[in-house]
Amino acid sequence: MADIVVLSKQLAELIAAGEVVERPASVIKELVENSIDAKADKITVEIQRGGSIYMRVTDNGIGIKRSDVKKAFLRHATSKIKSESDLYSIATLGFRGEALASVSAVARVELITKTKEEETGTRYVIEGGEEKLFEETGCPDGTTIIVRDLFYNTPARMKFLKKDASEATAVGSIIDAIALSHPEISLKFIKDGKLTLNTQGDNNLKSAIYTVLGREFASSLIPVDTETGGIRVSGMLCKPIYARPTRSGQYFFLNNRLIRSAAASKALDTAYKNSIMVGKFPAGVINIEIPFDRVDVNVHPAKTEVRFSDEKAVFEAVYYAAKNALETGDTRPELKLNTTANYPKPTPKPFERMTTQEFRSKFSNNEPKTLAEEIYVDPKPVSNRLSDFPKPIIRAENTFVTQGEQTTVQAELEVQKADIKTNVDDIVNLSVTDKKTEEQSVTYIGEAFKTYIIAQQGESLFLIDKHAAHERILFEKLKKEKTPDTQRLLSAEAVSLSRQEKEALLDNTELLTKAGFEVEEFGSNSVLVRAIPSALSQKDVNLVVGEIASNLLSTGKAETALMDDLYHSVACRAAVKAGNLQSALELQKLASEVLQNEDIKYCPHGRPVAFEIKLSEIEKQFGRKQ
Ligand code: ADP
Ligand code: MG
């Protein structure tokens, strides 16, 4: 092994800096926390190009006196704790005395600061840990720190930075969290010259939520405030119907410090469990107040992971607070479903088998007997006379597969596109598997609870979830469209979103266009929607665009997955719109589509579309058969 050497001060500094400064967002977090600790009530954050070339934080706090300025940049130099006992009752956000030292080790830093007591301010420039300038200057009370060229002297670290847009989004998340945890501070965020967030600082959590998360979100809130076992949990939660497809709408603060907490997240999930659909997550802003001595924030320099001395107590406190809030604040009737039902596994059905002889005799006249009898269009049967239909084409190639003694046939019938109504096209375009006998024909029996279609096919009864079926069929249809079927809105619709959602949406306009939307920027908190897929109507815009934006926030998804999510949202909404689908003929058509298309087994959310009840089972139940 090589000899042991003590690292040079500069190298040791770089290593230590890496602990604190990972990306522009971590710099902004440290600087803004310093401003909060300095009792500022006005803070402005500005970044350019995701922060990598320029970041500025200006506050109106207490400032740093000239004789302390250089000291503030030394490692382990802090004004916030003095003795070990202070460690167990930390009330400030910082205390390690590492941020300024770390940032100035890996960037070019300029500090301009003035205390109330001093006549003039101080300007200090330090680059890569080396002092470049120290002078007196005229400036207002408070502190401005400018950080340029992050990682300019550590190219290896620079390579790890993501695209400017991603870094800017990460900075935005920090800003949002700070705005939500400190409604008493007026926070401005300027990105590439544009003001993108400006909170009132009126000490009203609701108004901070309105500004950060958007009008829609703010209008759905339930207040929370409960104390359990000495832990106070307060804030705002969303009503269950506004649950989101990701956890991106969950903000937890511990004594006003942003934290990540699996225990708290789990507690929310559990409290909402029976009120929201599987795959959706509660959203809200929750502050957990715990006596300082019951929590250890001294775990990681980034300090978002905290260690509670009693995780279970935190879980319970959050759970009861949320449960309480839901019971008093959410007046909607609770829908209790047994989610443990055994959903059928998607088992591929083996090909129908018939002998070559059977096949020939069946199709010798080239007429699909039952197909014609089954086809209806709104409002009356188009035809039940075989001769009214064009001759079907039987795709015979590759359809005879010898298997042992028998010949297996997978014949695909495709009826020639006819000039009949488009609705008929929809039906006959579905490939119809062979063996068009009575067994395959679908008999519509009725509708139960305005939700479930009861139909009979072959030796089975089927219960079909109308909405799920419709959703899945629309989803498949949207996916297949080469050019989106779109409609321009007579009056463009403004949709208010959180800033993060708005950016995610605008970053993905190409995908949106592909699905038939036309969306453009509109003010700091909203987008303007000019066109939507034809399947939707104007009153769906807010909901669907909100959901899409929220989905787009989840990172790391491939484009096709994002596109699928988009189609889901449209299909789901369009299916709801068609919820009043009522005529027996429409329902009959839906049942036929579901039962004759093997692919339609689950709705896009994974819920089953239909349940099968076999005749043999029924007979068993009635004691007709063993
Ligand atoms: P810490 O915040 O852990 O004390 P930092 O390196 O972030 O360590 O800051 C060092 C010291 O510089 C702080 O303790 C504080 O006294 C001073 N300081 C930093 N930023 C500001 C600011 N914006 N306003 C007033 N004082 C500041
Ligand atoms: Mg600090």
XYZ file of C-alpha atoms and ligand atoms in Angstrom:
654
model
C 0.000 0.000 0.000
C 1.167 3.539 -0.688
C 2.500 5.722 2.118
C 0.055 7.679 4.188
C 0.078 11.437 3.565
C -2.012 14.210 5.012
C -4.129 15.712 2.259
C -3.386 19.265 1.236
C -5.756 21.823 2.726
C -7.151 22.581 -0.708
C -7.878 18.915 -1.502
C -9.444 18.365 1.908
C -11.621 21.427 1.286
C -12.807 20.080 -2.062
C -13.737 16.758 -0.523
C -15.583 18.430 2.328
C -17.332 20.777 -0.104
C -18.663 17.772 -1.987
C -20.617 16.772 1.107
C -22.613 19.974 1.098
C -22.650 21.185 -2.480
C -23.996 18.648 -4.882
C -25.818 20.865 -7.375
C -27.159 24.405 -7.693
C -30.233 23.481 -5.664
C -28.098 22.575 -2.650
C -26.337 25.952 -2.837
C -29.653 27.794 -2.989
C -30.983 25.792 -0.053
C -27.996 26.704 2.117
C -28.034 30.374 1.146
C -31.763 30.843 1.652
C -31.619 29.033 4.988
C -28.883 31.450 6.025
C -31.173 34.335 5.089
C -33.981 32.852 7.165
C -31.639 32.373 10.124
C -30.662 36.039 9.666
C -34.346 36.896 10.288
C -35.007 38.236 6.815
C -38.620 38.640 5.757
C -37.861 39.479 2.146
C -35.697 37.133 0.106
C -35.005 37.201 -3.620
C -33.456 34.270 -5.433
C -32.212 34.612 -8.975
C -30.631 31.961 -11.176
C -29.418 31.787 -14.730
C -29.006 28.646 -16.813
C -30.167 26.342 -14.036
C -27.855 28.091 -11.574
C -24.617 26.688 -12.895
C -23.340 30.041 -14.187
C -25.158 32.447 -11.871
C -27.039 32.331 -8.582
C -27.956 35.255 -6.401
C -29.662 35.390 -3.017
C -30.529 38.785 -1.564
C -32.096 39.278 1.857
C -33.017 42.063 4.277
C -31.693 40.211 7.310
C -29.271 41.245 10.030
C -26.168 41.204 7.797
C -22.594 40.277 8.739
C -20.357 42.816 10.401
C -17.147 43.626 8.573
C -14.881 42.030 11.146
C -16.778 38.716 10.769
C -16.967 38.542 6.993
C -13.802 36.542 6.351
C -14.496 34.290 9.288
C -17.882 33.323 7.908
C -16.078 31.560 5.043
C -13.926 29.385 7.266
C -14.980 25.794 7.790
C -16.747 25.225 11.107
C -17.274 28.928 11.595
C -20.783 29.708 12.788
C -22.627 32.221 14.904
C -25.414 29.754 15.671
C -24.034 27.387 18.282
C -21.285 27.758 20.837
C -21.260 24.725 23.068
C -22.194 21.065 22.934
C -25.394 21.641 24.833
C -26.591 23.964 22.057
C -26.463 20.946 19.727
C -29.480 19.444 21.443
C -31.724 22.440 21.084
C -31.039 23.759 17.612
C -33.626 26.301 16.569
C -31.833 27.609 13.461
C -31.671 25.903 10.089
C -27.883 26.014 9.953
C -25.339 25.241 12.655
C -22.442 23.411 11.026
C -20.630 26.436 9.712
C -19.869 24.630 6.485
C -21.994 26.142 3.747
C -20.083 29.296 2.888
C -16.750 27.458 3.139
C -18.005 24.707 0.846
C -19.606 26.942 -1.754
C -16.599 29.225 -1.974
C -14.318 26.201 -2.438
C -16.028 25.190 -5.680
C -17.242 28.482 -7.211
C -16.581 32.215 -7.535
C -18.406 33.920 -4.692
C -19.167 37.578 -4.126
C -20.666 38.787 -0.847
C -22.125 42.222 -0.215
C -23.419 42.763 3.301
C -24.237 45.419 5.866
C -25.522 45.385 9.418
C -27.840 48.037 10.798
C -25.160 49.216 13.180
C -22.486 49.843 10.565
C -22.473 52.939 8.364
C -21.171 51.207 5.280
C -21.225 47.696 3.981
C -18.558 45.208 2.961
C -17.788 43.594 -0.355
C -15.826 40.356 -0.361
C -14.833 38.230 -3.347
C -13.517 34.709 -2.866
C -12.852 32.230 -5.689
C -11.969 28.560 -5.192
C -11.271 29.327 -1.531
C -8.899 32.210 -2.374
C -9.581 35.773 -1.356
C -9.698 38.145 -4.334
C -11.117 41.353 -2.901
C -12.147 42.841 0.427
C -13.477 46.407 0.451
C -15.912 48.848 1.920
C -19.007 49.550 -0.113
C -22.295 51.391 -0.004
C -25.315 49.048 0.177
C -28.625 48.548 1.979
C -28.953 46.577 5.233
C -28.900 42.850 4.632
C -26.897 40.424 2.554
C -26.435 39.567 -1.099
C -24.450 36.524 -2.127
C -23.642 35.884 -5.784
C -22.279 32.493 -6.822
C -20.816 32.219 -10.312
C -19.429 29.276 -12.292
C -20.232 26.440 -9.932
C -17.632 23.624 -10.104
C -15.410 25.690 -12.452
C -12.369 24.225 -10.685
C -13.695 20.663 -10.400
C -14.621 19.638 -13.958
C -15.307 16.068 -12.852
C -18.148 17.310 -10.636
C -19.437 19.645 -13.314
C -20.044 16.630 -15.549
C -22.611 15.337 -13.098
C -24.816 18.376 -13.504
C -27.998 17.668 -15.439
C -29.559 19.760 -18.175
C -30.142 23.386 -17.186
C -33.884 22.780 -17.140
C -33.558 19.907 -14.647
C -31.250 21.881 -12.381
C -33.671 24.813 -12.515
C -36.529 22.483 -11.606
C -34.561 21.200 -8.617
C -33.945 24.784 -7.486
C -37.649 25.479 -7.996
C -38.564 22.564 -5.700
C -36.407 23.974 -2.925
C -37.943 27.411 -3.381
C -41.456 25.957 -3.287
C -40.693 24.068 -0.098
C -39.256 27.153 1.569
C -42.196 29.278 0.488
C -44.589 26.702 1.965
C -42.720 26.346 5.241
C -42.306 30.092 5.744
C -45.485 31.893 4.728
C -44.263 34.833 6.837
C -41.462 35.484 4.334
C -42.020 37.151 1.003
C -40.034 35.072 -1.446
C -39.257 36.026 -5.028
C -37.777 33.627 -7.555
C -36.360 34.963 -10.809
C -35.341 32.435 -13.424
C -33.430 33.535 -16.498
C -34.660 37.075 -16.048
C -38.272 36.118 -15.444
C -40.147 36.385 -12.144
C -41.673 32.945 -11.680
C -42.733 32.989 -8.030
C -43.643 35.790 -5.695
C -45.230 34.935 -2.364
C -47.064 37.501 -0.263
C -45.306 36.889 3.012
C -48.592 37.538 4.843
C -48.052 34.610 7.206
C -51.047 32.787 5.786
C -50.344 29.197 4.766
C -53.339 29.154 2.446
C -52.077 32.077 0.432
C -48.614 30.477 0.175
C -50.251 27.277 -1.046
C -52.298 29.232 -3.548
C -49.168 30.841 -4.978
C -46.979 27.750 -5.012
C -49.401 24.955 -5.811
C -52.100 26.756 -7.743
C -55.703 27.756 -7.353
C -57.171 24.311 -7.938
C -55.126 22.783 -5.175
C -55.758 25.644 -2.787
C -59.502 25.325 -3.261
C -59.556 21.711 -2.113
C -57.878 21.998 1.246
C -58.826 20.613 4.616
C -57.140 22.209 7.628
C -55.192 19.932 9.965
C -54.266 20.642 13.554
C -53.999 17.874 16.120
C -51.630 17.100 18.940
C -50.830 13.511 19.842
C -48.312 12.490 22.462
C -46.622 15.880 22.570
C -46.285 16.073 18.783
C -48.299 18.756 17.046
C -49.237 18.176 13.412
C -50.688 21.126 11.543
C -51.131 22.341 7.985
C -53.389 21.612 5.057
C -54.329 18.406 3.261
C -56.144 17.927 -0.035
C -59.548 16.326 -0.266
C -59.355 12.693 -1.357
C -60.768 13.407 -4.814
C -57.813 15.663 -5.486
C -55.300 12.926 -4.720
C -52.411 12.868 -7.150
C -50.761 10.184 -9.234
C -47.399 10.820 -7.552
C -46.147 11.901 -4.129
C -44.928 15.182 -5.590
C -47.658 17.077 -3.759
C -46.496 16.026 -0.289
C -44.504 18.466 1.780
C -43.382 17.634 5.301
C -41.662 20.033 7.608
C -40.153 19.328 10.961
C -40.152 22.423 13.126
C -40.402 24.342 9.825
C -37.453 22.560 8.244
C -38.147 20.611 5.030
C -37.712 16.913 5.643
C -38.253 13.626 3.941
C -39.953 11.142 6.209
C -41.079 7.682 5.242
C -43.022 7.407 8.494
C -45.030 10.549 7.813
C -45.700 9.546 4.179
C -46.885 6.136 5.252
C -49.134 7.697 7.873
C -50.859 9.840 5.238
C -51.315 6.869 2.918
C -52.867 4.878 5.728
C -55.223 7.652 6.763
C -56.457 8.092 3.171
C -56.505 4.422 2.370
C -60.207 3.868 2.000
C -60.904 7.220 0.466
C -58.713 7.185 -2.624
C -58.018 4.879 -5.499
C -55.054 2.565 -5.541
C -52.161 4.333 -7.255
C -53.174 7.804 -6.089
C -51.461 9.688 -3.287
C -52.616 12.279 -0.805
C -51.141 15.736 -1.151
C -50.649 18.458 1.390
C -48.400 20.623 3.489
C -47.741 19.294 6.970
C -45.636 20.753 9.736
C -44.606 18.427 12.525
C -43.634 20.176 15.732
C -41.569 18.101 18.094
C -39.567 19.261 21.088
C -35.986 19.733 19.843
C -34.597 17.066 22.140
C -36.685 14.320 20.530
C -35.170 14.563 17.093
C -31.693 14.347 15.666
C -31.197 16.613 12.659
C -27.494 16.001 12.739
C -27.578 13.041 10.388
C -26.608 14.299 6.970
C -25.192 17.633 5.840
C -28.085 18.112 3.450
C -30.285 17.565 6.491
C -33.460 16.515 4.712
C -33.287 13.096 6.309
C -33.947 13.380 10.002
C -33.943 10.748 12.649
C -36.793 10.710 15.095
C -36.130 9.170 18.450
C -39.547 7.586 18.064
C -40.688 6.890 14.489
C -43.852 5.223 15.712
C -44.935 8.290 17.627
C -44.486 10.414 14.489
C -46.465 7.947 12.422
C -49.304 7.995 14.920
C -49.350 11.745 15.278
C -49.560 12.270 11.503
C -52.053 9.462 11.067
C -54.480 10.744 13.710
C -54.155 14.314 12.530
C -54.955 13.342 8.940
C -57.767 11.019 9.962
C -59.263 13.726 12.145
C -59.061 16.248 9.368
C -60.675 13.888 6.880
C -63.524 13.082 9.216
C -64.362 16.673 9.949
C -63.290 18.371 6.750
C -64.211 15.974 3.985
C -67.960 15.798 3.825
C -68.109 13.567 0.759
C -69.585 10.144 1.482
C -66.943 7.540 1.903
C -66.881 4.712 -0.581
C -65.704 1.517 1.042
C -64.574 -1.107 -1.412
C -63.111 -4.483 -0.718
C -59.835 -4.050 -2.497
C -58.672 -7.522 -1.663
C -60.909 -9.088 -4.295
C -59.130 -11.648 -6.387
C -58.842 -10.064 -9.797
C -58.561 -12.553 -12.618
C -55.068 -13.020 -13.929
C -54.693 -12.156 -17.604
C -54.282 -15.664 -18.946
C -54.046 -15.840 -22.708
C -56.843 -17.884 -24.148
C -55.630 -20.717 -26.323
C -56.542 -20.542 -29.971
C -59.888 -21.998 -30.799
C -59.520 -25.343 -32.343
C -61.448 -26.920 -35.117
C -60.779 -29.425 -37.764
C -60.081 -28.345 -41.301
C -63.351 -29.939 -42.240
C -65.287 -27.883 -39.778
C -63.523 -24.792 -40.882
C -64.330 -25.342 -44.536
C -67.943 -26.092 -43.905
C -68.309 -23.077 -41.699
C -66.928 -20.584 -44.090
C -67.792 -22.221 -47.370
C -70.347 -19.602 -48.165
C -68.015 -16.893 -47.007
C -70.644 -15.364 -44.846
C -70.197 -14.702 -41.175
C -73.544 -15.686 -39.812
C -73.602 -14.283 -36.354
C -71.484 -11.246 -37.012
C -74.187 -9.604 -39.031
C -76.790 -10.467 -36.485
C -74.774 -8.815 -33.791
C -74.007 -5.545 -35.392
C -76.067 -2.669 -34.259
C -75.538 0.977 -34.557
C -77.216 3.723 -32.743
C -80.161 3.905 -32.880
C -81.284 0.796 -34.708
C -79.790 -2.357 -36.085
C -78.071 -1.537 -39.338
C -78.723 -4.872 -40.730
C -79.577 -8.324 -39.812
C -79.662 -9.534 -43.344
C -76.516 -11.205 -44.479
C -76.806 -10.001 -48.019
C -76.580 -6.400 -46.841
C -72.997 -6.977 -45.922
C -70.008 -6.910 -48.202
C -68.161 -10.146 -48.499
C -65.630 -10.717 -45.792
C -62.058 -11.380 -46.676
C -60.642 -14.383 -44.981
C -56.964 -14.013 -44.365
C -56.011 -17.570 -45.046
C -52.250 -17.273 -45.101
C -50.527 -18.876 -42.151
C -53.803 -19.772 -40.605
C -53.507 -23.506 -40.862
C -51.223 -24.808 -38.223
C -50.863 -28.498 -37.961
C -50.940 -29.693 -34.436
C -50.946 -33.406 -33.923
C -53.977 -34.937 -35.544
C -55.923 -31.788 -35.603
C -55.500 -28.645 -37.529
C -55.632 -25.480 -35.499
C -57.078 -22.547 -37.186
C -56.725 -18.976 -36.273
C -58.710 -17.327 -38.941
C -59.041 -13.643 -38.867
C -62.061 -12.251 -40.441
C -61.881 -8.837 -41.797
C -64.941 -7.365 -43.316
C -64.211 -5.092 -46.188
C -64.466 -1.462 -45.309
C -67.874 -0.545 -46.425
C -69.564 2.733 -46.913
C -71.752 2.070 -43.984
C -71.824 4.289 -40.954
C -68.583 4.876 -39.106
C -69.986 3.333 -35.973
C -70.227 0.083 -37.789
C -66.648 0.504 -38.892
C -65.636 0.729 -35.281
C -67.127 -2.606 -34.571
C -66.165 -4.568 -37.609
C -62.625 -3.293 -37.520
C -62.065 -5.311 -34.412
C -60.583 -8.509 -35.589
C -63.047 -11.228 -34.986
C -61.632 -14.549 -34.054
C -62.778 -17.645 -35.765
C -65.562 -19.918 -34.771
C -68.317 -17.450 -35.210
C -70.960 -19.637 -33.748
C -73.677 -19.093 -31.190
C -71.011 -19.630 -28.595
C -69.297 -16.399 -29.511
C -72.296 -14.187 -29.991
C -72.943 -11.749 -27.195
C -76.389 -11.412 -25.749
C -77.047 -8.238 -23.831
C -79.149 -8.937 -20.774
C -79.273 -5.648 -18.961
C -77.588 -3.086 -16.797
C -77.240 -3.177 -13.033
C -76.751 -0.203 -10.731
C -76.239 2.001 -13.810
C -72.684 0.722 -13.790
C -72.437 -2.911 -14.743
C -73.515 -4.499 -17.970
C -74.768 -8.058 -17.723
C -74.169 -10.053 -20.845
C -74.088 -13.645 -21.886
C -71.608 -15.271 -24.188
C -71.334 -18.979 -24.766
C -71.471 -20.863 -21.500
C -70.778 -17.829 -19.356
C -72.337 -14.759 -17.854
C -70.270 -11.591 -17.730
C -70.390 -8.565 -15.461
C -68.774 -5.692 -17.300
C -67.723 -2.424 -15.689
C -69.113 0.100 -18.143
C -66.649 2.848 -17.328
C -63.557 0.661 -17.247
C -64.516 -0.939 -20.548
C -65.145 2.327 -22.235
C -61.949 3.790 -20.901
C -59.859 0.930 -22.208
C -61.469 0.998 -25.651
C -60.925 4.742 -25.944
C -57.353 4.344 -24.745
C -56.584 1.790 -27.460
C -58.230 3.991 -30.031
C -56.262 7.088 -29.034
C -53.027 5.128 -29.133
C -53.716 3.962 -32.654
C -54.489 7.385 -34.115
C -51.794 8.556 -36.505
C -52.811 12.190 -36.266
C -54.682 13.280 -33.170
C -58.353 14.055 -33.460
C -58.326 17.534 -32.036
C -60.704 20.448 -31.559
C -59.966 24.124 -31.067
C -61.721 25.675 -28.108
C -63.975 28.621 -28.876
C -62.475 30.454 -25.954
C -59.071 29.381 -24.704
C -59.128 28.008 -21.156
C -56.663 29.124 -18.477
C -55.581 26.348 -16.119
C -53.808 27.234 -12.900
C -51.046 24.866 -11.839
C -48.149 24.710 -9.468
C -45.074 26.289 -10.931
C -43.365 22.906 -11.175
C -46.329 21.425 -12.977
C -46.483 24.338 -15.354
C -42.839 23.895 -16.258
C -43.191 20.142 -16.699
C -46.102 20.773 -19.034
C -44.290 23.386 -21.093
C -41.215 21.164 -21.311
C -43.360 18.511 -22.954
C -45.415 20.463 -25.453
C -44.372 18.056 -28.204
C -46.010 15.111 -26.454
C -49.087 17.187 -25.770
C -49.391 18.160 -29.411
C -49.116 14.514 -30.351
C -52.132 13.806 -28.164
C -54.152 16.692 -29.583
C -53.539 19.459 -27.034
C -52.331 22.952 -27.728
C -50.939 24.605 -24.622
C -49.002 27.783 -24.089
C -47.569 29.772 -21.205
C -49.898 32.159 -19.423
C -48.731 34.137 -16.428
C -46.592 32.761 -13.662
C -49.037 30.182 -12.410
C -51.061 29.052 -15.355
C -51.159 27.806 -18.896
C -53.574 28.631 -21.669
C -55.174 25.673 -23.406
C -56.251 26.411 -26.975
C -57.064 22.973 -28.332
C -57.970 19.602 -26.810
C -58.599 16.063 -28.076
C -62.070 15.749 -29.594
C -63.001 13.095 -27.073
C -63.008 15.751 -24.336
C -65.193 18.740 -23.722
C -64.270 22.187 -22.492
C -65.330 21.546 -18.916
C -62.840 18.662 -18.666
C -59.878 20.874 -19.472
C -58.958 21.905 -15.937
C -59.020 18.422 -14.539
C -57.300 16.639 -17.385
C -54.560 19.179 -17.939
C -53.921 19.274 -14.184
C -53.610 15.522 -14.049
C -51.339 15.399 -17.092
C -49.074 18.065 -15.614
C -48.841 16.190 -12.365
C -47.996 12.971 -14.211
C -45.287 14.664 -16.230
C -43.564 15.639 -13.010
C -42.494 12.112 -12.260
C -39.054 11.909 -13.731
C -37.213 9.115 -15.430
C -40.090 7.840 -17.520
C -39.563 6.916 -21.156
C -41.446 8.911 -23.744
C -43.788 6.047 -24.587
C -44.700 5.653 -20.924
C -45.391 9.380 -20.671
C -47.497 9.161 -23.808
C -49.462 6.250 -22.321
C -50.104 8.281 -19.171
C -51.352 11.103 -21.336
C -53.738 8.856 -23.236
C -54.942 7.380 -19.926
C -55.884 10.783 -18.646
C -57.795 11.625 -21.816
C -59.486 8.236 -22.050
C -60.470 8.283 -18.395
C -62.062 11.696 -18.657
C -63.736 10.955 -21.973
C -65.160 7.753 -20.515
C -66.542 9.682 -17.547
C -68.127 12.090 -19.974
C -69.769 9.142 -21.681
C -70.887 7.860 -18.292
C -74.466 8.549 -19.223
C -74.169 6.033 -22.009
C -77.492 4.404 -21.517
C -79.340 3.007 -24.436
C -79.468 -0.738 -24.559
C -77.985 -0.640 -28.021
C -74.980 1.357 -26.917
C -74.418 -0.971 -24.019
C -74.852 -4.003 -26.228
C -72.218 -2.615 -28.548
C -69.840 -2.019 -25.680
C -70.330 -5.541 -24.352
C -69.641 -7.000 -27.777
C -66.451 -5.018 -28.143
C -65.192 -6.135 -24.766
C -66.028 -9.786 -25.084
C -64.870 -10.152 -28.635
C -61.554 -8.434 -28.164
C -59.192 -10.560 -26.140
C -56.960 -7.552 -25.469
C -59.570 -5.719 -23.464
C -59.140 -7.298 -20.061
C -58.087 -4.416 -17.878
C -58.749 -0.722 -17.816
C -55.656 1.459 -18.235
C -55.344 1.645 -14.433
C -55.196 -2.119 -14.158
C -58.690 -2.727 -12.810
C -60.514 -5.612 -14.437
C -63.014 -4.773 -17.125
C -65.153 -7.888 -16.802
C -65.838 -10.817 -14.532
C -66.856 -14.142 -15.864
C -69.378 -16.428 -14.150
C -69.376 -19.844 -15.746
C -72.665 -21.628 -16.307
C -71.137 -24.704 -14.710
C -70.501 -22.668 -11.566
C -74.067 -21.432 -11.490
C -75.335 -24.938 -11.962
C -73.135 -26.098 -9.128
C -74.500 -23.385 -6.863
C -78.056 -24.464 -7.612
C -77.213 -28.078 -7.022
C -78.005 -29.059 -10.574
C -74.502 -30.358 -11.062
C -71.677 -31.528 -8.919
P -24.062 28.067 9.387
O -25.275 28.559 8.701
O -24.109 26.602 9.626
O -23.733 28.838 10.603
P -22.695 29.015 7.045
O -21.423 28.649 6.431
O -23.916 28.827 6.251
O -22.831 28.249 8.418
O -22.638 30.525 7.482
C -21.623 30.939 8.348
C -22.047 32.153 9.151
O -22.177 33.285 8.273
C -23.395 32.033 9.804
O -23.317 31.399 11.059
C -23.838 33.474 9.908
O -23.334 34.066 11.040
C -23.194 34.134 8.705
N -24.125 34.297 7.582
C -24.200 33.536 6.462
N -25.169 33.986 5.632
C -25.726 35.046 6.229
C -26.780 35.973 5.873
N -27.463 35.856 4.737
N -27.080 36.963 6.740
C -26.405 37.094 7.897
N -25.408 36.264 8.286
C -25.057 35.266 7.472
Mg -25.799 28.046 6.822
